[in-house]
Short mmCIF file of C-alpha atoms in Angstrom, two decimals:
data_model
loop_
_atom_site.label_atom_id
_atom_site.label_comp_id
_atom_site.label_asym_id
_atom_site.label_seq_id
_atom_site.Cartn_x
_atom_site.Cartn_y
_atom_site.Cartn_z
CA MET U 1 -23.31 -14.12 13.52
CA ASP U 2 -23.66 -13.92 17.09
CA SER U 3 -23.29 -10.71 18.55
CA LYS U 4 -20.90 -11.58 21.15
CA ARG U 5 -18.78 -13.30 17.85
CA MET U 6 -19.25 -10.05 16.34
CA GLU U 7 -18.13 -8.03 19.07
CA LEU U 8 -14.58 -10.30 19.03
CA TYR U 9 -14.26 -9.88 15.49
CA THR U 10 -14.25 -6.35 16.06
CA ALA U 11 -12.31 -6.20 18.82
CA LEU U 12 -9.41 -8.27 16.82
CA GLY U 13 -9.77 -5.57 13.82
CA TYR U 14 -12.80 -6.74 11.73
CA ARG U 15 -14.00 -3.04 10.41
CA ALA U 16 -17.83 -3.31 9.57
CA PRO U 17 -18.98 -1.03 6.64
CA LYS U 18 -19.76 2.38 7.80
CA ALA U 19 -23.13 2.87 9.39
CA ALA U 20 -23.57 6.30 7.17
CA ARG U 21 -23.30 4.46 4.01
CA LEU U 22 -25.89 1.60 5.23
CA GLY U 23 -29.46 2.59 4.25
CA ARG U 24 -28.80 5.14 1.81
CA THR U 25 -28.46 2.33 -1.12
CA GLU U 26 -27.17 -0.45 -0.24
CA SER U 27 -28.24 -2.53 3.42
CA GLN U 28 -24.79 -3.99 5.48
CA LEU U 29 -25.77 -7.76 4.52
CA GLU U 30 -25.60 -6.41 0.52
CA VAL U 31 -22.17 -4.49 0.81
CA GLU U 32 -21.01 -7.28 2.96
CA ALA U 33 -22.00 -10.43 0.40
CA GLN U 34 -19.70 -8.44 -2.02
CA GLU U 35 -16.21 -9.32 -0.15
CA LEU U 36 -14.25 -11.75 1.76
CA ALA U 37 -16.24 -12.53 5.33
CA PRO U 38 -14.37 -13.25 8.53
CA LEU U 39 -13.68 -17.18 8.83
CA GLY U 40 -16.54 -18.76 11.09
CA PRO U 41 -15.99 -21.48 13.13
CA GLU U 42 -17.55 -24.37 10.54
CA GLU U 43 -14.96 -22.61 8.14
CA LEU U 44 -12.13 -22.49 10.50
CA GLY U 45 -12.36 -26.43 11.02
CA ALA U 46 -12.11 -26.68 7.30
CA LEU U 47 -9.14 -24.93 7.47
CA ARG U 48 -7.63 -27.23 10.04
CA ALA U 49 -8.68 -30.05 8.32
CA ARG U 50 -6.93 -28.32 4.67
CA PHE U 51 -3.63 -28.04 6.75
CA LEU U 52 -3.56 -31.35 8.53
CA SER U 53 -3.90 -32.40 5.04
CA GLU U 54 -1.82 -30.13 3.08
CA PRO U 55 0.46 -28.12 5.23
CA ASP U 56 2.92 -26.95 2.44
CA GLU U 57 -0.24 -25.63 0.33
CA VAL U 58 -1.89 -23.83 3.32
CA LEU U 59 1.42 -22.75 4.63
CA TYR U 60 2.37 -21.40 1.08
CA LEU U 61 -0.63 -19.50 0.73
CA ALA U 62 -0.20 -17.75 4.23
CA ARG U 63 3.15 -16.85 3.63
CA GLU U 64 2.18 -14.87 0.68
CA SER U 65 -0.61 -13.13 1.87
CA LEU U 66 1.38 -12.27 4.70
CA GLY U 67 4.50 -12.12 3.64
CA ALA U 68 6.61 -13.09 5.63
CA PRO U 69 8.45 -16.84 6.79
CA ILE U 70 5.46 -18.13 9.18
CA SER U 71 6.45 -20.79 10.73
CA GLU U 72 4.15 -24.77 10.74
CA LEU U 73 4.38 -24.39 14.68
CA ASP U 74 2.84 -21.18 14.93
CA PHE U 75 0.08 -21.59 12.12
CA ALA U 76 -0.52 -24.76 14.42
CA ARG U 77 -1.30 -22.97 17.75
CA VAL U 78 -2.82 -19.70 16.36
CA LEU U 79 -5.25 -22.16 14.28
CA GLN U 80 -5.83 -23.73 17.84
CA GLU U 81 -5.75 -20.16 19.70
CA ALA U 82 -8.77 -19.04 17.42
CA GLU U 83 -11.05 -21.84 17.35
CA GLN U 84 -10.69 -22.33 21.23
CA ALA U 85 -11.83 -18.04 20.63
CA LEU U 86 -14.73 -18.95 18.64
CA ARG U 87 -15.63 -21.12 20.85
CA ALA U 88 -15.52 -19.28 23.98
CA PRO U 89 -15.91 -15.49 22.65
CA GLU U 90 -16.78 -13.86 25.96
CA ALA U 91 -13.48 -15.58 27.32
CA ALA U 92 -11.46 -13.82 24.50
CA LEU U 93 -13.15 -10.51 24.88
CA GLU U 94 -11.97 -10.21 28.63
CA ALA U 95 -8.62 -11.78 27.68
CA LEU U 96 -8.43 -9.17 24.74
CA ARG U 97 -9.73 -6.32 27.43
CA HIS U 98 -6.77 -7.39 30.35
CA PRO U 99 -3.24 -7.71 28.73
CA PRO U 100 -0.51 -8.84 30.95
CA PHE U 101 0.65 -5.47 32.33
CA GLN U 102 4.25 -6.51 32.43
CA ALA U 103 4.34 -6.66 28.07
CA LYS U 104 2.19 -3.43 28.29
CA ALA U 105 3.97 -1.76 30.34
CA SER U 106 7.89 -2.78 28.46
CA VAL U 107 6.81 -0.95 25.54
CA ARG U 108 5.57 2.28 26.76
CA LEU U 109 6.56 5.42 25.22
CA PRO U 110 9.39 7.00 27.68
CA PRO U 111 7.45 10.58 28.87
CA ASP U 112 9.94 12.85 26.37
CA PHE U 113 9.25 11.44 23.76
CA ARG U 114 7.85 14.10 21.18
CA PHE U 115 8.52 15.42 17.97
CA PRO U 116 6.76 18.55 16.31
CA LEU U 117 3.91 16.66 14.14
CA MET U 118 3.03 14.78 17.49
CA THR U 119 -0.88 15.06 18.44
CA ALA U 120 -2.94 13.52 21.24
CA GLU U 121 -5.84 12.64 18.54
CA ILE U 122 -3.52 10.34 16.68
CA PRO U 123 -2.15 8.27 20.07
CA ILE U 124 0.95 6.21 19.49
CA ASP U 125 0.71 2.61 21.08
CA PRO U 126 3.94 0.91 20.82
CA SER U 127 2.44 -2.08 22.57
CA SER U 128 0.13 -2.53 19.47
CA THR U 129 1.16 -5.64 17.47
CA LYS U 130 -1.97 -5.15 15.15
CA PHE U 131 -1.44 -6.35 11.55
CA GLU U 132 2.35 -8.03 12.54
CA PRO U 133 2.69 -11.29 10.75
CA VAL U 134 3.00 -13.54 13.93
CA ALA U 135 2.06 -11.45 16.49
CA ASP U 136 -1.03 -10.72 14.86
CA LEU U 137 -1.34 -13.88 13.01
CA ARG U 138 -4.62 -14.43 14.84
CA GLY U 139 -6.24 -11.41 12.84
CA TRP U 140 -4.69 -12.53 9.52
CA LEU U 141 -6.03 -16.02 10.11
CA LEU U 142 -9.73 -15.01 10.97
CA PHE U 143 -9.43 -12.19 8.16
CA THR U 144 -7.80 -13.43 5.37
CA GLY U 145 -7.79 -17.06 6.39
CA LYS U 146 -11.20 -17.52 4.02
CA ALA U 147 -9.44 -16.71 0.99
CA TRP U 148 -6.86 -20.00 1.99
CA LEU U 149 -10.01 -22.44 1.59
CA ARG U 150 -10.42 -24.26 -1.79
CA GLY U 151 -13.60 -23.33 -3.64
CA THR U 152 -13.53 -19.58 -2.01
CA THR U 153 -15.20 -16.87 -4.32
CA VAL U 154 -16.00 -13.48 -3.70
CA PRO U 155 -17.84 -11.79 -6.76
CA ARG U 156 -15.93 -9.86 -8.75
CA ALA U 157 -16.33 -6.75 -9.95
CA PRO U 158 -16.60 -5.76 -13.47
CA PHE U 159 -13.19 -4.32 -14.80
CA ARG U 160 -13.29 -0.89 -16.47
CA ARG U 161 -11.35 -0.26 -19.68
CA HIS U 162 -10.06 2.52 -20.86
CA ASP U 163 -12.23 2.02 -24.37
CA SER U 164 -15.55 2.17 -22.99
CA GLU U 165 -17.90 4.27 -24.12
CA ARG U 166 -18.42 5.19 -20.23
CA HIS U 167 -14.59 6.72 -20.07
CA PRO U 168 -14.37 9.20 -22.90
CA SER U 169 -11.18 10.53 -20.57
CA ARG U 170 -9.63 7.04 -21.54
CA PHE U 171 -7.99 7.16 -18.44
CA ARG U 172 -5.99 10.24 -19.32
CA TYR U 173 -6.24 13.41 -17.36
CA PRO U 174 -3.72 16.58 -17.08
CA LEU U 175 -1.64 17.31 -14.89
CA ARG U 176 -0.37 20.73 -14.28
CA GLU U 177 2.33 22.21 -15.92
CA PRO U 178 5.55 22.88 -13.25
CA THR U 179 6.77 26.94 -14.01
CA GLN U 180 10.50 28.08 -12.46
CA GLY U 181 8.16 29.46 -9.67
CA ARG U 182 6.14 26.33 -8.82
CA SER U 183 7.00 22.78 -9.07
CA VAL U 184 4.24 20.32 -9.33
CA GLU U 185 4.66 17.93 -5.68
CA VAL U 186 2.87 14.23 -5.82
CA ALA U 187 2.76 12.35 -2.19
CA LEU U 188 3.61 8.49 -2.99
CA PHE U 189 2.67 5.83 -0.55
CA SER U 190 1.87 2.91 -0.32
CA ASP U 191 0.51 0.09 2.08
CA PHE U 192 -1.20 2.59 3.94
CA GLY U 193 -4.41 0.91 4.67
CA THR U 194 -4.07 -0.16 8.38
CA GLY U 195 -5.53 2.84 10.36
CA GLU U 196 -2.58 2.40 12.62
CA TYR U 197 -0.56 5.55 13.89
CA PRO U 198 2.43 5.91 11.50
CA ALA U 199 -0.67 5.53 8.20
CA ARG U 200 -2.21 8.68 10.09
CA TYR U 201 0.67 10.93 11.10
CA VAL U 202 1.15 10.35 6.61
CA ALA U 203 -2.18 10.84 6.13
CA ARG U 204 -1.60 14.40 8.54
CA GLN U 205 1.57 14.96 6.60
CA LEU U 206 -0.07 15.21 3.47
CA LEU U 207 -3.04 17.23 4.97
CA MET U 208 -0.85 19.83 6.07
CA ARG U 209 0.77 20.16 2.65
CA GLY U 210 -3.06 21.51 1.86
CA GLU U 211 -3.25 23.24 -1.72
CA ARG U 212 0.47 22.97 -2.61
CA LEU U 213 -0.02 19.02 -2.96
CA ASP U 214 -1.35 18.80 -6.76
CA CYS U 215 -2.12 15.03 -6.41
CA ALA U 216 -0.97 11.87 -4.24
CA VAL U 217 -0.67 8.24 -5.41
CA HIS U 218 -1.55 5.60 -3.11
CA LEU U 219 0.08 2.70 -4.24
CA GLY U 220 -2.49 0.78 -3.08
CA GLY U 221 -2.56 -2.16 0.01
CA VAL U 222 -6.22 -1.52 2.23
CA TYR U 223 -5.47 -4.49 4.74
CA TYR U 224 -6.76 -7.04 5.66
CA ALA U 225 -8.48 -7.85 2.67
CA GLY U 226 -10.03 -5.06 0.97
CA ARG U 227 -12.90 -4.52 3.06
CA GLN U 228 -15.87 -1.87 2.13
CA GLY U 229 -15.14 -1.27 6.18
CA GLU U 230 -11.63 -1.06 5.84
CA PHE U 231 -11.60 1.86 3.05
CA ASP U 232 -14.36 3.97 5.06
CA ALA U 233 -12.17 3.17 8.21
CA HIS U 234 -8.22 3.10 6.99
CA VAL U 235 -8.34 5.33 3.71
CA ALA U 236 -11.84 7.62 3.17
CA GLU U 237 -11.92 8.87 6.62
CA PRO U 238 -8.10 9.63 7.14
CA LEU U 239 -7.78 11.32 3.72
CA GLU U 240 -11.40 12.90 3.59
CA PRO U 241 -10.13 16.21 4.03
CA LEU U 242 -7.81 16.63 1.11
CA LEU U 243 -9.99 15.88 -1.60
CA PRO U 244 -11.14 19.33 -1.60
CA VAL U 245 -7.60 20.58 -2.71
CA THR U 246 -5.94 17.72 -3.68
CA THR U 247 -5.99 14.66 -6.56
CA LEU U 248 -5.85 11.82 -5.03
CA LEU U 249 -5.45 8.11 -6.73
CA THR U 250 -5.33 5.05 -5.78
CA LEU U 251 -4.31 1.47 -7.25
CA ASN U 252 -5.38 -1.52 -6.57
CA ALA U 253 -3.38 -4.39 -4.57
CA SER U 254 -3.58 -8.23 -4.07
CA ALA U 255 -5.15 -7.15 -0.52
CA GLU U 256 -8.07 -5.03 -2.22
CA MET U 257 -8.82 -7.94 -4.47
CA ARG U 258 -9.50 -10.69 -2.18
CA SER U 259 -12.90 -8.45 -1.91
CA GLY U 260 -12.78 -8.61 -5.53
CA GLY U 261 -12.28 -5.42 -5.83
CA THR U 262 -16.23 -4.08 -5.36
CA PRO U 263 -14.67 -1.92 -2.15
CA TYR U 264 -12.01 -0.38 -4.27
CA PHE U 265 -14.25 0.38 -7.28
CA ARG U 266 -16.97 2.08 -4.83
CA TYR U 267 -14.51 4.25 -3.42
CA LEU U 268 -13.61 5.49 -6.71
CA ASP U 269 -17.00 6.05 -7.40
CA GLU U 270 -17.79 7.91 -4.36
CA ARG U 271 -14.62 10.47 -4.43
CA ARG U 272 -16.03 11.69 -7.60
CA GLY U 273 -18.85 12.42 -6.43
CA ALA U 274 -20.09 15.66 -3.82
CA ALA U 275 -18.79 17.83 -6.93
CA ARG U 276 -15.53 17.24 -6.08
CA ALA U 277 -13.81 18.43 -9.58
CA ARG U 278 -9.92 17.49 -8.63
CA GLN U 279 -11.27 13.95 -8.26
CA VAL U 280 -11.07 12.16 -11.24
CA GLN U 281 -9.89 8.63 -11.59
CA GLU U 282 -12.67 6.11 -13.36
CA GLY U 283 -10.82 2.66 -13.42
CA SER U 284 -7.56 1.18 -11.84
CA TYR U 285 -4.97 2.35 -13.52
CA PHE U 286 -4.38 6.12 -15.71
CA CYS U 287 -2.33 8.60 -17.08
CA LEU U 288 -1.39 12.16 -15.60
CA ALA U 289 0.37 13.81 -18.16
CA SER U 290 2.07 17.49 -18.78
CA GLU U 291 4.14 18.67 -21.28
CA ARG U 292 7.10 17.77 -19.49
CA PHE U 293 6.14 14.68 -17.27
CA GLN U 294 3.59 11.65 -17.75
CA LEU U 295 2.66 9.75 -14.32
CA ILE U 296 1.10 6.46 -15.56
CA GLY U 297 -0.47 3.94 -12.71
CA LEU U 298 -0.56 0.18 -13.53
CA ASP U 299 -3.32 -2.19 -12.14
CA THR U 300 -0.73 -4.72 -10.96
CA ALA U 301 -3.41 -7.34 -9.18
CA TYR U 302 -7.09 -7.69 -11.08
CA PHE U 303 -5.95 -10.36 -13.27
CA GLU U 304 -3.29 -12.08 -11.36
CA PRO U 305 -1.05 -11.22 -8.66
CA ASP U 306 1.94 -8.83 -9.72
CA ARG U 307 1.47 -9.24 -13.07
CA HIS U 308 0.70 -7.15 -16.64
CA ARG U 309 0.17 -9.52 -18.86
CA ASP U 310 -3.57 -8.11 -20.42
CA PRO U 311 -3.18 -7.58 -23.86
CA GLU U 312 -5.75 -4.81 -23.90
CA LEU U 313 -3.62 -3.07 -20.89
CA LEU U 314 -0.40 -3.57 -22.68
CA GLY U 315 -1.70 -1.83 -25.89
CA TRP U 316 -2.89 1.20 -23.78
CA LEU U 317 0.38 1.10 -21.67
CA GLU U 318 2.42 1.07 -24.99
CA ALA U 319 0.62 3.66 -26.74
CA VAL U 320 1.43 6.22 -23.34
CA LEU U 321 4.67 5.68 -23.08
CA SER U 322 5.56 6.35 -26.96
CA GLU U 323 3.62 9.38 -26.89
CA GLY U 324 5.23 11.06 -23.78
CA ARG U 325 9.04 9.70 -25.40
CA GLN U 326 7.56 11.44 -28.52
CA ARG U 327 7.63 14.64 -26.87
CA GLY U 328 10.49 13.99 -24.53
CA ALA U 329 8.58 13.88 -21.22
CA VAL U 330 9.91 11.68 -18.56
CA ASN U 331 8.05 8.54 -18.27
CA ILE U 332 7.20 7.58 -14.17
CA LEU U 333 6.10 4.00 -13.89
CA LEU U 334 3.72 3.73 -11.02
CA SER U 335 2.49 0.05 -9.37
CA HIS U 336 2.61 -2.10 -6.37
CA GLY U 337 3.55 -5.04 -7.62
CA ALA U 338 7.72 -4.72 -8.06
CA PRO U 339 9.38 -5.20 -10.52
CA TYR U 340 12.54 -6.51 -8.25
CA ARG U 341 13.10 -6.65 -4.42
CA TYR U 342 16.17 -6.06 -2.14
CA GLN U 343 18.02 -9.19 -0.82
CA ALA U 344 16.97 -10.58 -4.24
CA SER U 345 18.83 -12.24 -6.78
CA ARG U 346 16.58 -12.11 -9.94
CA ALA U 347 13.68 -9.65 -11.15
CA SER U 348 10.57 -10.54 -10.79
CA PRO U 349 7.85 -12.02 -13.12
CA LEU U 350 5.79 -8.63 -13.27
CA LEU U 351 9.70 -7.30 -15.02
CA GLU U 352 9.20 -10.21 -17.50
CA ASP U 353 5.32 -8.69 -18.75
CA LEU U 354 6.58 -5.19 -19.25
CA LYS U 355 10.86 -6.36 -20.49
CA ALA U 356 9.94 -5.50 -24.09
CA LEU U 357 8.57 -1.75 -23.13
CA VAL U 358 10.44 -1.42 -19.66
CA VAL U 359 13.73 -3.24 -20.78
CA ASP U 360 14.10 -3.22 -24.22
CA GLU U 361 12.97 -0.54 -25.49
CA ALA U 362 13.49 1.89 -22.80
CA ARG U 363 10.54 3.86 -22.34
CA VAL U 364 10.20 4.30 -18.60
CA ASP U 365 12.42 6.64 -16.76
CA LEU U 366 11.69 6.06 -13.26
CA TRP U 367 9.17 3.25 -11.29
CA CYS U 368 7.57 3.43 -7.82
CA TRP U 369 6.29 0.76 -7.01
CA GLY U 370 4.79 -0.53 -3.64
CA GLY U 371 4.47 -4.05 -2.07
CA SER U 372 7.91 -4.06 -0.78
CA PRO U 373 8.00 -3.75 2.77
CA TYR U 374 10.79 -1.62 2.98
CA GLY U 375 11.81 2.34 1.48
CA ALA U 376 14.72 2.36 -0.92
CA LEU U 377 16.38 4.14 -3.83
CA PHE U 378 17.80 2.17 -6.30
CA ASP U 379 20.08 3.25 -9.62
CA ARG U 380 20.08 2.12 -13.04
CA ALA U 381 21.85 -1.47 -14.36
CA PRO U 382 22.65 -2.31 -17.51
CA THR U 383 19.76 -4.64 -17.67
CA LEU U 384 17.47 -2.21 -15.50
CA PRO U 385 17.64 0.92 -17.69
CA PHE U 386 15.38 3.14 -15.28
CA VAL U 387 15.87 3.93 -11.40
CA GLY U 388 13.48 2.88 -8.81
CA ALA U 389 11.51 3.47 -5.49
CA SER U 390 10.41 1.36 -2.71
CA LEU U 391 7.53 2.62 -1.58
CA GLY U 392 5.96 -0.39 0.62
CA HIS U 393 6.59 1.27 4.13
CA GLY U 394 3.27 3.48 4.49
CA GLY U 395 1.52 1.68 6.95
CA LEU U 396 2.35 -1.93 7.40
CA PRO U 397 4.52 -2.60 10.71
CA ILE U 398 7.88 -3.89 8.88
CA ALA U 399 10.60 -6.02 9.67
CA ARG U 400 13.46 -3.94 9.83
CA VAL U 401 16.15 -4.21 6.91
CA GLU U 402 19.60 -4.17 6.46
CA ARG U 403 21.81 -2.27 4.83
CA GLY U 404 25.07 -4.82 2.64
CA HIS U 405 22.70 -7.60 1.23
CA THR U 406 22.50 -7.55 -2.71
CA ALA U 407 20.14 -6.61 -5.34
CA PRO U 408 19.21 -6.19 -8.67
CA ALA U 409 20.17 -2.98 -9.27
CA PRO U 410 22.82 -0.66 -7.34
CA VAL U 411 20.60 0.38 -4.17
CA ARG U 412 21.55 4.36 -3.41
CA PHE U 413 19.62 4.71 -0.16
CA LEU U 414 18.07 2.01 2.40
CA GLU U 415 15.41 3.07 4.71
CA SER U 416 17.12 0.66 7.88
CA ARG U 417 15.86 2.76 10.81
CA PRO U 418 13.68 1.63 13.56
CA ARG U 419 10.02 2.82 13.51
CA PHE U 420 11.28 4.88 16.88
CA PRO U 421 14.31 6.21 17.50
CA GLU U 422 17.05 4.06 18.62
CA TRP U 423 17.44 6.09 22.36
CA THR U 424 14.01 5.07 23.07
CA GLY U 425 14.70 1.27 23.06
CA LEU U 426 10.73 0.37 21.74
CA ARG U 427 10.66 -2.30 19.46
CA PRO U 428 13.99 -1.95 17.29
CA GLU U 429 13.19 -5.04 15.15
CA LEU U 430 10.43 -2.69 13.49
CA GLY U 431 11.39 -0.76 10.31
CA ASN U 432 10.53 3.31 10.19
CA ASN U 433 7.85 4.05 7.88
CA GLY U 434 7.24 6.96 5.41
CA TYR U 435 6.43 8.27 2.01
CA VAL U 436 7.73 9.95 -0.68
CA SER U 437 7.24 13.78 -1.69
CA MET U 438 8.01 13.68 -5.81
CA LEU U 439 8.78 17.69 -6.93
CA LEU U 440 8.30 17.96 -11.20
CA HIS U 441 10.07 20.86 -11.70
CA ALA U 442 10.26 23.04 -14.63
CA ASP U 443 13.59 22.49 -16.37
CA GLY U 444 12.38 18.30 -16.36
CA ALA U 445 14.19 16.93 -13.18
CA VAL U 446 12.88 15.12 -10.78
CA GLU U 447 12.97 15.58 -7.09
CA LEU U 448 12.44 12.66 -4.79
CA ARG U 449 11.98 13.54 -0.76
CA PHE U 450 11.89 10.13 1.30
CA VAL U 451 10.24 11.54 4.53
CA ASP U 452 9.54 9.12 7.51
CA TRP U 453 6.13 8.69 9.56
CA MET U 454 7.34 11.83 12.20
CA GLY U 455 8.21 13.76 9.52
CA ASN U 456 11.91 13.73 9.89
CA PRO U 457 13.74 13.73 6.16
CA ARG U 458 15.56 10.20 5.45
CA CYS U 459 17.14 10.89 1.59
CA LYS U 460 16.31 13.85 -0.92
CA ALA U 461 17.50 12.87 -4.84
CA ARG U 462 18.03 15.33 -8.00
CA LEU U 463 17.26 13.12 -10.69
CA ALA U 464 17.69 14.26 -14.84
CA ARG U 465 19.19 13.65 -18.06
CA GLU U 466 22.09 14.96 -19.03
CA GLY U 467 22.01 16.02 -22.33
CA ARG U 468 19.89 13.97 -24.52
CA GLY U 469 20.67 10.57 -21.63
CA PRO U 470 18.39 8.59 -19.74
CA LEU U 471 17.31 10.42 -16.48
CA VAL U 472 20.25 9.98 -13.89
CA ILE U 473 21.05 10.09 -10.15
CA GLN U 474 22.69 13.20 -10.30
CA HIS U 475 22.38 14.02 -6.67
CA LEU U 476 21.34 12.00 -3.25
CA GLU U 477 21.39 13.52 0.29
CA GLU U 478 20.76 11.48 3.11
CA SER U 479 19.97 12.84 6.53
CA SER U 480 22.08 11.88 9.08
CA ASP U 481 20.01 12.94 12.10
CA ALA U 482 19.36 10.74 14.56
#
């Protein structure tokens, strides 16, 4: 590839595999052959031709990838910009080095902006628009657009199944039993793999928990396309200090499957290496179990985006849910795909896949998912007999959501604040990023603490059974701090 074009790709957000891995076991060419390649000039021309002949189909694919209503006009404009940039990469690089001063100055941090966790090691640039659906459409186009072309194939990693002789664990692992003096703490976060400052401040909070944090679960989402370099830079590097003291588990997502899942599975193996006794995950689904609790992670991406209907996986899920029910444990389901969404009138196809287990037989007490671009807590409903938590606000720039819209289940908490405090006037259109700290108590109660990227508590909820009844939200306290 032309060196200037590669320099342009890097400036726009392409991440090559970490140099330390190259030459050890695989060359850069071997690693890059196992992932989605950026669009080159010829492929960009092919995408333009497809857009001109099938605009609705291409726009549908783009909107699904970005989760945003990209307009035909914006798409045509960015196609032209991308073609011009690839024709004249040096001029495009010069424009990136010298952005308009007025645009950058209008979104500077106020000099008195501070929060306790703020550090010069993680600089905050409010002017950055990386990964935003429209403002960074050129990046999305170049680094995911190849998936919108007919005939694009990326080698798919072999799927790992629990019943293989290579996995005597059957993907079931022990979870520490909570005691009266020491609850089990689990961090849940999703769509974290961006490398941007909100995600890095989330990682900073997890690292500060140290040995108090028993487990951390990323519910999936490594962007732009789950490449090896993106795993290296956006996931492995910021979370590396966590591995000696905390069990880290990661779920698969549609973004990871754009590169066939090979970098995702490779990262599972690398985590278990280097004598890290706490890193046990072998496949893209798992069950962490104690006597009182089960954390059950699903793969809702490998076979189909946001679906779970492979018969063997359904059989495994039915078995672990049944065992949890038999001993009276709290069954907590984790996935990237969402069973339903805020501002939607109906449940998703994923919930239809699991309807027999989750709805008809009510074997799930709490379902936490990523994928939906906001933080929220939902109550049970007559046709939805589980508490739900949306956690897709870990690192991507997300549009600010407003309260008052409908949802399939009652909304008990919705993260509707902007990313920055309102007094700053900065980026009011962006939603707040964050994660959940989940505490599993010795009495069988579950505590969910929603925390934003700056470390501000946003909502605290206690879930518990009343007698032999279902898990319910007993108490909820939302932060009133500005």
